[in-house]
Backbone as numpy.savetxt, mean C-alpha at the origin, in Angstrom:
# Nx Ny Nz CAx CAy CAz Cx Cy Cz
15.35 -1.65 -12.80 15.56 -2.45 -11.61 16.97 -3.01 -11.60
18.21 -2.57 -10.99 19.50 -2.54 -10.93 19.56 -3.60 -10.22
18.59 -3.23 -9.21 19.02 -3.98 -7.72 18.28 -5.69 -7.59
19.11 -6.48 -7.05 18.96 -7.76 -6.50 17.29 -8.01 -6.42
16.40 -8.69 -6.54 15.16 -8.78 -6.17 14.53 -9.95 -5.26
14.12 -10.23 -4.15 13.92 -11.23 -3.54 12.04 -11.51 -4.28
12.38 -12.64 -4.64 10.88 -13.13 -5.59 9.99 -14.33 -5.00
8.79 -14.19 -4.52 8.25 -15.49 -3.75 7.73 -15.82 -5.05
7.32 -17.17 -5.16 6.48 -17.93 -6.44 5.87 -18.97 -5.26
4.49 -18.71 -5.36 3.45 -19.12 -5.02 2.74 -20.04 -5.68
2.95 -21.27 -5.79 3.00 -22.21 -7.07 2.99 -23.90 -6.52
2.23 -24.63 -6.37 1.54 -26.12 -5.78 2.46 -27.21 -6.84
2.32 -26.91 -7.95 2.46 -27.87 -9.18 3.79 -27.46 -9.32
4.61 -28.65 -8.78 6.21 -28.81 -9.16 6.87 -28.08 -10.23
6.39 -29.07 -10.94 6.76 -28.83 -12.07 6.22 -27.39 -13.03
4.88 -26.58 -12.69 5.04 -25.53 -13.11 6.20 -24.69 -12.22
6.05 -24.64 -11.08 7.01 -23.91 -10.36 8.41 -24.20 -10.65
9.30 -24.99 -11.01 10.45 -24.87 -12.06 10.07 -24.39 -13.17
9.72 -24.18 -13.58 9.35 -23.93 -15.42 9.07 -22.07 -14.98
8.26 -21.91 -13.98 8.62 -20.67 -13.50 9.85 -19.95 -12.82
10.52 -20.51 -12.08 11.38 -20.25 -11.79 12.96 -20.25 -12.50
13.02 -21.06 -13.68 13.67 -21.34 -14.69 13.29 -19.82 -15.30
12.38 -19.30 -15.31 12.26 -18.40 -16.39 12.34 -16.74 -15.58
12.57 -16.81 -14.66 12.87 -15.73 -13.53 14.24 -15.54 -13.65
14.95 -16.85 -13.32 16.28 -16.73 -13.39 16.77 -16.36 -14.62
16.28 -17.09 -15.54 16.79 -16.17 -17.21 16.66 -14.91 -17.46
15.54 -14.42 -16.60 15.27 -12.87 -17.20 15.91 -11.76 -15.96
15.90 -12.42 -15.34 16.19 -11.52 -13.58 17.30 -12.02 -12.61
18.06 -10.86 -12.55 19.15 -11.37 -11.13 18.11 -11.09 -9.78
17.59 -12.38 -9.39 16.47 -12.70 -8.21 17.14 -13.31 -6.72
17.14 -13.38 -6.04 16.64 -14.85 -5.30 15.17 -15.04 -5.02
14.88 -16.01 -5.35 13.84 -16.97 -5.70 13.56 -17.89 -4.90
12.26 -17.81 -3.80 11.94 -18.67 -3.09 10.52 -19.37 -3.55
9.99 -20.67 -3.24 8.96 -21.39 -4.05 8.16 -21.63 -2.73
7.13 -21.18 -2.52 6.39 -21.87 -1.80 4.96 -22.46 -2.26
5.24 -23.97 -1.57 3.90 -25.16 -2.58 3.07 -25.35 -1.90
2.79 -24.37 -0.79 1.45 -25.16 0.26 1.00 -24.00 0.73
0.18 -23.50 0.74 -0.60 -22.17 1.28 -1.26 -22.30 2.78
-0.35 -23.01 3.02 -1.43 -22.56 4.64 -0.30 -22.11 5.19
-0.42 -21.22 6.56 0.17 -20.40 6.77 0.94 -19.43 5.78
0.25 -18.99 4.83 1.16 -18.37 3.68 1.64 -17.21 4.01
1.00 -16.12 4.83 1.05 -14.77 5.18 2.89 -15.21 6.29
2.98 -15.66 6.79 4.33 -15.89 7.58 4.99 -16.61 6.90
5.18 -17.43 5.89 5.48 -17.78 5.07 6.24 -16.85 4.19
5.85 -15.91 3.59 5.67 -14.42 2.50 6.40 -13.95 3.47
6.33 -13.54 4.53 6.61 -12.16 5.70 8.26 -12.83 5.69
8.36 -13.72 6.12 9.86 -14.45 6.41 10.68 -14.13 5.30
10.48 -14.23 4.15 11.51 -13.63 2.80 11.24 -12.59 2.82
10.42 -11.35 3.02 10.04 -9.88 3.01 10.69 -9.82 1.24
9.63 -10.38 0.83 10.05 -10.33 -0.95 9.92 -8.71 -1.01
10.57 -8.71 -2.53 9.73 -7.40 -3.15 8.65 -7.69 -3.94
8.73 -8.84 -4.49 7.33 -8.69 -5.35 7.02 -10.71 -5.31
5.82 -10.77 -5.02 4.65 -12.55 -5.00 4.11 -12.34 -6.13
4.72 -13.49 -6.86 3.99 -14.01 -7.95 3.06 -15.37 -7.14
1.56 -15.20 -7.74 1.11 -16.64 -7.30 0.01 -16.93 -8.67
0.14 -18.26 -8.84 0.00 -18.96 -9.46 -1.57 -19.74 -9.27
-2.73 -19.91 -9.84 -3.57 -20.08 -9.72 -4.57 -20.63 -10.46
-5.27 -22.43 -10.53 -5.95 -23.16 -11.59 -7.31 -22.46 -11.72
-7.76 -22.86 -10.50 -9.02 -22.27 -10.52 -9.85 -21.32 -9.30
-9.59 -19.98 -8.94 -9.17 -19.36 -8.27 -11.39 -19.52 -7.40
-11.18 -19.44 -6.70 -12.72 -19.40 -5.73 -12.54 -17.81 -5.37
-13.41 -17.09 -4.86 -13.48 -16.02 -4.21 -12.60 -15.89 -2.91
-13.20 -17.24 -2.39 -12.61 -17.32 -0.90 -11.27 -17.27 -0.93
-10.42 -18.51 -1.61 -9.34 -18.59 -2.17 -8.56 -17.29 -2.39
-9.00 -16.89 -3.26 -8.43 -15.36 -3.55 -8.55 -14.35 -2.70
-9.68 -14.16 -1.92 -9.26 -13.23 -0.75 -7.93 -13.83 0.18
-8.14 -15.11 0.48 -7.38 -15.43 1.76 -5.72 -15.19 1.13
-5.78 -15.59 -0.17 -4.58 -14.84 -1.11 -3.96 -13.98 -1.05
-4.98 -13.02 -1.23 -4.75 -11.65 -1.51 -4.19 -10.88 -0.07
-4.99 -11.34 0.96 -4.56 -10.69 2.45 -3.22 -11.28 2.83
-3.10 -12.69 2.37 -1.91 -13.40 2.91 -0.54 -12.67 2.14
-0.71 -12.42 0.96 0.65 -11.79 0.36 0.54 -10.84 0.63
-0.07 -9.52 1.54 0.51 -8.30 1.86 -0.11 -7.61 0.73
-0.58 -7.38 -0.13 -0.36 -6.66 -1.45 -0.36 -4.69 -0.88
-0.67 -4.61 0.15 -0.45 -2.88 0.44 1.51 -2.83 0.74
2.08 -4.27 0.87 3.37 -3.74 1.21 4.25 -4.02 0.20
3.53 -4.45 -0.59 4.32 -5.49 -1.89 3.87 -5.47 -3.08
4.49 -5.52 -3.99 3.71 -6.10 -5.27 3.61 -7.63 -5.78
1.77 -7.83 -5.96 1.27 -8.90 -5.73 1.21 -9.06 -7.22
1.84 -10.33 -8.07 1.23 -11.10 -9.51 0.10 -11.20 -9.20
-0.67 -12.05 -9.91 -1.93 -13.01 -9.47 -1.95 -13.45 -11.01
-1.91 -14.61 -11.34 -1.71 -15.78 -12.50 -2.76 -16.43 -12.48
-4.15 -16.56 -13.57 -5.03 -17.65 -13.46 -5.32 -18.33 -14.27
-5.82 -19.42 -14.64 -5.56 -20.28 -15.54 -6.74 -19.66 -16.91
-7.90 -19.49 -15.92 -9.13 -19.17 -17.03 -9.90 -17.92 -16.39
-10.76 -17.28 -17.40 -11.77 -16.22 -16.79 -12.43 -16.73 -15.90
-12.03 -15.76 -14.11 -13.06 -16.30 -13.24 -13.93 -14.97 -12.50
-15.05 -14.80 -13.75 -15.99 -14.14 -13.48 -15.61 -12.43 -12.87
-16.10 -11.77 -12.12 -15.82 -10.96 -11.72 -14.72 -10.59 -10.17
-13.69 -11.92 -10.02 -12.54 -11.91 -9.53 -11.71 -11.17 -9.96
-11.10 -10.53 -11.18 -10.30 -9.80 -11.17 -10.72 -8.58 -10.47
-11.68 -8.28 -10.76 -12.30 -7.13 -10.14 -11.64 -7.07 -8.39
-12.10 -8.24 -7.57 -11.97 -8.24 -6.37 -10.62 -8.29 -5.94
-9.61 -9.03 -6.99 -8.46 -8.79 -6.59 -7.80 -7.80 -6.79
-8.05 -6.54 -7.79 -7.41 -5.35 -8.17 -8.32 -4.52 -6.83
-9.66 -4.59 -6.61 -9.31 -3.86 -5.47 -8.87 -3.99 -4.06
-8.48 -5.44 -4.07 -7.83 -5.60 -2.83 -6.42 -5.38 -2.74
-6.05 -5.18 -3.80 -4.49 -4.43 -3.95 -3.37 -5.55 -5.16
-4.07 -6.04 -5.57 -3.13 -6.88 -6.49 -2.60 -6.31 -7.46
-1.34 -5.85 -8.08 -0.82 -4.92 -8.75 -0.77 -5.54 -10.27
-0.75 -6.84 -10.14 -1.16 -7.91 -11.65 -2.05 -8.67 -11.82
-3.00 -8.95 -12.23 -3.92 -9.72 -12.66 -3.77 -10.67 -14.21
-3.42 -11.38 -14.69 -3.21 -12.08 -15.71 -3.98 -13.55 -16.15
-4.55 -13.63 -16.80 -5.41 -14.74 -17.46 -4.68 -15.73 -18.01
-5.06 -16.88 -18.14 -4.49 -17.90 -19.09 -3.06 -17.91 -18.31
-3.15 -18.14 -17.10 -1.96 -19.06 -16.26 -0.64 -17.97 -17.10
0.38 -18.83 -15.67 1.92 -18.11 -16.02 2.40 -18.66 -16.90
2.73 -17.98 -18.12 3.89 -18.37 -19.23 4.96 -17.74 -18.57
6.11 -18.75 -18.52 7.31 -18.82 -18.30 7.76 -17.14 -19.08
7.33 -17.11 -20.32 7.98 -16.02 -21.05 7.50 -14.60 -20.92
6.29 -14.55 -20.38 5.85 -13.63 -19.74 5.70 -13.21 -17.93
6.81 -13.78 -17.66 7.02 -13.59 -16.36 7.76 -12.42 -15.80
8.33 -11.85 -16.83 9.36 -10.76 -16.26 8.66 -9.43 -16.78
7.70 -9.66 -18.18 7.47 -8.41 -17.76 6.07 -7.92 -17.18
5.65 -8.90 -16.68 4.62 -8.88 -15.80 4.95 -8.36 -14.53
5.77 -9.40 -13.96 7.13 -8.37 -13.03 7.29 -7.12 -12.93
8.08 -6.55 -14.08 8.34 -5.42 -14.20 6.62 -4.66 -14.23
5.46 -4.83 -14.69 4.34 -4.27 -14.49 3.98 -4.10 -13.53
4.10 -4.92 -12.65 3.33 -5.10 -11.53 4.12 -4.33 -10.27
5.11 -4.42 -10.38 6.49 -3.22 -9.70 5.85 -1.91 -9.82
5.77 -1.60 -11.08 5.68 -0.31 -11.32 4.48 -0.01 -11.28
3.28 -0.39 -11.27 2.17 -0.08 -10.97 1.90 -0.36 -9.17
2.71 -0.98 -8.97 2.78 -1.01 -6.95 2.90 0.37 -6.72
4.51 1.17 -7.53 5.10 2.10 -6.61 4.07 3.25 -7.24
3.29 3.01 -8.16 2.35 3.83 -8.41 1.43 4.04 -7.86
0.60 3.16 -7.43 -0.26 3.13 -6.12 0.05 3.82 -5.23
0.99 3.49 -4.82 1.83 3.43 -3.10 1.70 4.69 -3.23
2.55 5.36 -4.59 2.64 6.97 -4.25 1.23 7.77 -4.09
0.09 7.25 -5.21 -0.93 8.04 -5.00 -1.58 7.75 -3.39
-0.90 6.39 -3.04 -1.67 6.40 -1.52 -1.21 7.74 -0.45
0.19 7.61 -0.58 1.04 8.10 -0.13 0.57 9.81 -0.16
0.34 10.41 -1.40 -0.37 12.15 -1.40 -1.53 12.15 -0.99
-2.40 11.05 -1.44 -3.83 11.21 -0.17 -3.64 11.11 1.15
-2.96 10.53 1.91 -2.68 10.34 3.22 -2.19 12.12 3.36
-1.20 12.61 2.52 -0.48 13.90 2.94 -1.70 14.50 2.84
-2.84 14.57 1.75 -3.42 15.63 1.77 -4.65 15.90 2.90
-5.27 14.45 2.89 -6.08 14.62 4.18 -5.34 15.01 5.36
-3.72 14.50 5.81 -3.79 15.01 6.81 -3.51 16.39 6.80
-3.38 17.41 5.71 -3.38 19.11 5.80 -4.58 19.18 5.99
-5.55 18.43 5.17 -7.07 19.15 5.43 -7.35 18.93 7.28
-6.83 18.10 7.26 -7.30 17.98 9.19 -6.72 19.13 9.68
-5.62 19.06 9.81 -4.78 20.81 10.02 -5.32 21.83 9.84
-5.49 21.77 8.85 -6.49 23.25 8.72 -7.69 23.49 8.84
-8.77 22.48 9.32 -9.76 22.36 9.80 -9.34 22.93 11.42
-8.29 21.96 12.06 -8.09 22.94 13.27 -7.46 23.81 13.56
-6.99 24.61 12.84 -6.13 25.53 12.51 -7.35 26.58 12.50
-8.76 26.60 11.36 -9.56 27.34 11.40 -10.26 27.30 12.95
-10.44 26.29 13.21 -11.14 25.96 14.47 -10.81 26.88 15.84
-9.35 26.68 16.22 -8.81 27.60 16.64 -8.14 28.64 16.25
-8.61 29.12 15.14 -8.54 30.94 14.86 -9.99 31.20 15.29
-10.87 30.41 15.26 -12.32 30.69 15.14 -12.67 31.32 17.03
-11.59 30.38 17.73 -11.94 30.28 19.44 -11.09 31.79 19.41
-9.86 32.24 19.32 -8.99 33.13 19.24 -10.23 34.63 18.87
-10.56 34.57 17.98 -11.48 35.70 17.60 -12.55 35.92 18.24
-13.39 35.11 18.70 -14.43 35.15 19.52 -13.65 35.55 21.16
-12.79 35.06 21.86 -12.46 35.07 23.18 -11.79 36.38 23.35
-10.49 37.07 21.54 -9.38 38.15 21.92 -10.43 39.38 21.62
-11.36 39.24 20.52 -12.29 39.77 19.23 -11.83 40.04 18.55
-10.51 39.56 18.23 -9.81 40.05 17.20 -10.37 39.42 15.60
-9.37 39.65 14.64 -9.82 39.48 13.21 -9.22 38.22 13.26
-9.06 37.65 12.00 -8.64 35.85 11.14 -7.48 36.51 11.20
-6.96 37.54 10.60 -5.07 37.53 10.21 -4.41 37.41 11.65
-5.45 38.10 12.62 -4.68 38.63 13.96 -4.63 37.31 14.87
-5.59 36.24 14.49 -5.83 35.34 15.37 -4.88 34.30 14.57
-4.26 34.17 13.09 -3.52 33.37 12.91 -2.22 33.75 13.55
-2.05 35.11 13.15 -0.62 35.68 14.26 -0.47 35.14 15.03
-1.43 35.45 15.91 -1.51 35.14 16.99 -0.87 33.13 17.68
-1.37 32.65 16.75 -1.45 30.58 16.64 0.05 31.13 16.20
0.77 31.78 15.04 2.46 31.47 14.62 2.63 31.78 15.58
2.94 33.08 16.14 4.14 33.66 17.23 4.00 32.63 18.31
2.30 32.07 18.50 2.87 31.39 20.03 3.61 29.69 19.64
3.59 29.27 18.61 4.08 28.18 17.94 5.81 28.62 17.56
6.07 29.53 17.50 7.34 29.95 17.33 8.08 30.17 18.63
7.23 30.58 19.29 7.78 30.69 20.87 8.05 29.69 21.51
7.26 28.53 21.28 7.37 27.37 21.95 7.90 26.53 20.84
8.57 26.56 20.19 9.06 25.72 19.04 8.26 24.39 18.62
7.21 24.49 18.15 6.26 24.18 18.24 5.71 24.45 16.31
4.85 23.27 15.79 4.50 23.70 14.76 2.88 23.88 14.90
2.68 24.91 14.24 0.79 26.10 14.07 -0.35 24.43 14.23
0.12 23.62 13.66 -0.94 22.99 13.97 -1.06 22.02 15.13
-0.08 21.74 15.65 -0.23 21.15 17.00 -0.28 22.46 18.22
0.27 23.62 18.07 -0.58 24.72 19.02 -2.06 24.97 18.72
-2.53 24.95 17.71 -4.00 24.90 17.27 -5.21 23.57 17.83
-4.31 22.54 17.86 -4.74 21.31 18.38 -4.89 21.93 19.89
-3.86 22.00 20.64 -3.83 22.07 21.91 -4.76 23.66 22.06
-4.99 24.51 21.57 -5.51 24.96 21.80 -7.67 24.53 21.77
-7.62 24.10 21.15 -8.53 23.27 20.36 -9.17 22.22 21.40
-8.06 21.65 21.51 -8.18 20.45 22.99 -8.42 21.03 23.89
-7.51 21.94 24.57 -8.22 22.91 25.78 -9.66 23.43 25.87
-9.83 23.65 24.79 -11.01 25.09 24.75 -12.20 23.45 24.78
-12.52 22.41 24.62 -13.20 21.27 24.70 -13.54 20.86 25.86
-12.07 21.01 26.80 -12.17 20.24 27.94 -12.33 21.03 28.82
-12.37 22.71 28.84 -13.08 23.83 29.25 -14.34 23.79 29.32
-14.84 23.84 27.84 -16.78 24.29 27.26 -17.05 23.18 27.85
């Protein structure tokens, strides 16, 4: 991490929130914003467009922690989450609501950076596997209508599968056009026909 980092600390108790932020600045070229009151937190968070919310947490409720968890973004960001003691099967709820850190026994100052650095790198890890499922379902949709309309092509020309994909390139090449949005529109037509 070369680059500059904009850091929210999500943190009520003064005085932990220096003692945190003291220990950001030692380990990290940051800017460092503190916010001590959680209501409105989500516009709050959005206004610094951090890269990564650390928040800080005594005794975390369910409720609490959802309204948390949605308020820091964690699908756009990487989310800490700091708690003082084991609270039951909350970590659970916050790792699947996207929290990229989960940590027990409250923020130590000295373990702040490489929690940081964990929680970064397990974000852009996510992100990416989100990122190839999104690519891959959307080929499987493609080629669901891609078959769909080779399927209309063969039945209507009688031709074969190779002749009816030909058929979807050349006219996608003709119209500069890519095979699966001529397949769509073909697809779409043949619907609003039957």
């Amino acid at each position: 991490m070369g680059a500059r980092l904009t850091v929210v600390v999500v943190e009520e108790d003064r005085d932990r929130a220096i003692a945190v932020v003291d220990a950001i600045k030692d380990s990290a070229d940051c800017d460092i914003y503190v916010i001590g009151n959680s209501s409105a937190l989500a516009r709050k968070i959005a206004a610094h467009d951090p890269d990564i919310v650390l928040i800080d947490l005594d005794n975390p409720t369910r409720d609490m922690l959802e309204e948390l968890t949605l308020a820091s973004g964690p699908l756009d960001r990487p989310v800490a989450m700091f708690v003082s003691g084991p609270a039951g099967g909350l970590a659970q709820t916050a790792i699947e609501a996207g929290v990229s850190a989960y940590v027990v026994d409250g923020l130590a100052p000295e373990r702040v950076k490489p929690v940081m650095d964990t929680a970064i790198a397990r974000f852009r890890m996510v992100r990416q596997i989100r990122n190839e499922l999104a690519e891959t379902r959307r080929a499987l949709e493609e080629r669901k209508v891609i078959d769909r309309a080779k399927g209309l092509l063969m039945k209507a020309k009688g031709i074969d599968e190779d002749a009816a994909y030909a058929l979807l390139r050349k006219t996608a090449m003709d119209q500069g056009r890519r095979v699966p949005d001529v397949a769509e529109a073909l697809v779409t037509a043949s619907g609003l026909l039957g």
